[in-house]
Structures are given as structure tokens and as C-alpha cells.
Amino acid sequence: MKALRLLHTVTTHSSRTSQKSRLNPTFLSRFYASQPLQENPVPESHTTDNNSYGFDSSHYELPNITLGLGSDESETPRESTWDEKYRRKANTSIFGEEHEKLVKDKKNKKSRSERMMEQEEKRRRAAILSKALLDAAVAATDIDDDDDEDANELVKVEDQLSLSVGIIGAPNAGKSALTNFMVGTKVAAVSRKTNTTTHEVLGVMTQGKTQICFFDTPGLIMRSSGLPKSDIKVRVESAWSSVDLYDMLVVIFDVHRHLTRPDKRVVKLIKQMGSQVNPKQKRILCMNKVDLVEKKKDLLKVAEQFNDLPGYERYFMISGLKGSGVKDLTQYLMEQAFKRPWDEDPLIMTEDVMKNISLEVVREKFLDHVHQEVPYDVEHRLIDWKELRDGSVRIEQHLITNKVSQRKIIVGKNGSKIGRIGVEANEELRSIFKRNVHLILLVRLK
Ligand SMILES: Nc1nc2c(ncn2[C@@H]2O[C@H](COP(=O)(O)OP(=O)(O)OP(=O)(O)O)[C@@H](O)[C@H]2O)c(=O)[nH]1
């Protein structure tokens, strides 16, 4: 039988990980062997390639996640299908303590579940009240409305407001970090390397009556090294072709870098976007990473440089990573939304979004652990996605390279690197999806 060597990292686990995931002793004896063992029950897809090395989360004992799926939906209030702490964290960072208080109050109410009758009555009244409030505030799009997440269920289709936002900019400008901050869950890998956003990822933020869909595009400007020219051309063309599709464009650039090492391509991009006026689309300019600029008056100089461009509605100075200015930006975006039914159910994470998140989480861990110039040569694919009857999800992804040396780097000594990537990604995915995840990562040759 052709073999798979499943390798892993005992010594290199973070302490957090090792507390949570106890290693199965059988796994230890089997997978520390340097040669593949014939008796391993290897899944069908793994047996076809003797060049595969990988990680399989089923060899770790992790506490089971109890799925919060109610047996009778009519009696159970609808819950989101992913961990709401990500949404809450983002809301608190963007909108401040008030929101946290609101959520805490809500939680306290929920915990008195034994008083079902009383709660049911309260819910009914709250629903009537919220509906009355919503009806009374049809025109208002204020994000401080206290209708909050519960109102998602009550917003009538004809009252729904939508906006699609494309975030574009040069590599490393901070598109992914900003999207993550606003959406509250990981939608795009953030890393110190550039061109990490390899495909468009949709993130959705729903507040009150307003839903904003964010599209995090691959860089319109690509690094010239590390990728074949044909690849760069395809990616740049794909980014440009999507530009006109969005209601709003956020053009973002790294103002800190601009002050220290101005990039002509970025200046050209900003000017180009500003001069091409599209009557159907609003454009705004975001100067990102202001937290890194020591002399704040330098920011004004940059603002002046782009001030006379007619195409931009507004200018924002933000730190997408630290959050400064993001509240104003989010508020502005919410004010731009117009009457159009929402595209996404705010309580359900679509399978496509989940698939993207699974890829992005693995990619982020991969970039954290593989520091050489390997990543951009490596093809990363979702091979299989299966929701199982017990509510868990089985995810198989392959990291495909054409160099043995690169495969060696990714696998690491005794499989330590791919093991660590796998363990960290698996834990994060379980936490985001609120369900058990069986993650399989294979590193293979083309
Ligand atoms: N200090 C600081 N760092 C930031 C900020 N925004 C992003 N970064 C960092 O900049 C780097 C690049 O951020 P990303 O969000 O991955 O950039 P991107 O534009 O999506 O990059 P590509 O996917 O290559 O197009 C990461 O190391 C981020 O942590 C910010 O506001 N302040």
C-alpha cells in the first residue's frame, strides 16, 4: 500500500494547545516512525500519492463541542451558526463599551431559561416593541439603534438596507486586517508577507436594518517576485474586473509606508481611482496604519497630496489593525446603504463563507510558521468539505508544491511544522464554527 506519513509536533506545541489537546498514545508510536506503516487506516484520497505528508486532526483528542442545535426550532430562539464572540468582539471594538453592556444584559436575560413562560411573554412584548420602533424609524440608519442582533429576525424585506463594498489597494496596505476588524471573524489571512489574499472573500456585517457585504479583492498591484508573470496578470485582471461591481469602493493605502518610502504604483492607483468617476459608485480614500505615524501633522501633508482628486467622496485616517477611525468609517458606510433586500441571512454563515474561512485560517497559520519565500509557490486547495451527521465538518486541504525542498520546509522536522499549523488551524476553526472540525492537511508534490 502506498503510504501517508502523518507527522506531528509533540515538543513544539504551544502550552495552550498541549493543555487542550492530549495526544493519543497510539498515534505517538505510529507516527513518530520514520517509515510509513502499512496498517494505518489511510483514507482513500491519501493512498493515491506516496509523496504526501500531512496532519490529521482525528489523531488528537480534543474535547467534543456540544452542538447548540435545538430539537424544536419553534421553541428555541434562533442562534447564529458560528461563535458570536467574534461578532461581539468586533462590535465592542468598533462601537465601544455600550454595545458590550447591551450584549451582557441580553445574555443575563437568556440565562433565566427556566422561567420559560415569563421569557416567552417578554420576547413577545420585545418583538412587538422592536417592531414598533423599527416601523417608527424607517428612515433612520443610525448604528446606535438598540434594535441590535435580535432585530435581524424582525426586519421586513422591504425595510432592509444593503451595501456592497470592495476594498482595494496595494499588497500589504491592510485590506484584510480592516475587513477582519469590521466583520468580526476571520475572512482573510493577515500576514507580514504580501499578496496573501489569493481570492475574493466575502465578509458580512449586519447591524439593525443594514447589511454590508465586504469584498476583499486581491491586490490590484502585485509584487513582481515570487509569482509567474502570467499568474500576476490573471490576478490583476480579475481584481480590475470586479471593481465596478460594488456600490462603494474603499481605496486603502499604507500611509506610514507612503511617508517613508513612497511607492509610485500606489500613487498611480490612488490617482487613477480618483480620476475615473463612476456615477453609480462612491469611492472613499483610507489612509491606513496611522498608528505607525509619529508626527500626526505628516498625515495632513499626505491628505493634501490627494485632496484635489474629484472621484473621492470622503477621506478617512484609520488604523484597520488597532481600530482607530474604524467607527467613523463603519458609520459612514452604514449611512450609504440603500433599500435592497439583504443577500445573506445574518444568522447563518453560508457554506461558501465557511469554506473560505477554512482556507484563510489555514493559510494564515501556514504563513505564520513558514517564513521562507516558500508560500507564493505553493498552491493551496480545498479538496473536500463534508458536513457529517453528527454535526461536525470534515475538511481536507492540500498544500501542493513542485519542489521536494519546499515540501521538506513545510512538513518540518518530524512533521513539526505541518503539525503545528494543523493543530492551531483546527482549534481556531472549531472555535469559529462552534462545532467539531476534522481537519486534514496534506503537503504533496505536484
Ligand atoms: N501597525 C499597523 N499594521 C497594520 C495595519 N493594518 C494592517 N497592518 C499590518 O500590515 C500587514 C499587511 O496587512 P494585510 O491586512 O494582510 O494587508 P493586505 O492589503 O490584505 O495584503 P495582501 O493580501 O497582500 O493584498 C499585516 O502584518 C498587518 O498586521 C494598521 O492599521 N496598523
JSON list of C-alpha atoms in Angstrom, two decimals, residues 276-282:
[
{"chain": "A", "resi": 276, "resn": "GLN", "atom": "CA", "xyz": [-12.20, 57.75, -13.06]},
{"chain": "A", "resi": 277, "resn": "VAL", "atom": "CA", "xyz": [-15.56, 58.96, -11.83]},
{"chain": "A", "resi": 278, "resn": "ASN", "atom": "CA", "xyz": [-18.23, 56.28, -11.88]},
{"chain": "A", "resi": 279, "resn": "PRO", "atom": "CA", "xyz": [-21.67, 57.87, -11.32]},
{"chain": "A", "resi": 280, "resn": "LYS", "atom": "CA", "xyz": [-23.07, 54.62, -9.95]},
{"chain": "A", "resi": 281, "resn": "GLN", "atom": "CA", "xyz": [-20.37, 54.15, -7.39]},
{"chain": "A", "resi": 282, "resn": "LYS", "atom": "CA", "xyz": [-18.98, 56.13, -4.47]}
]
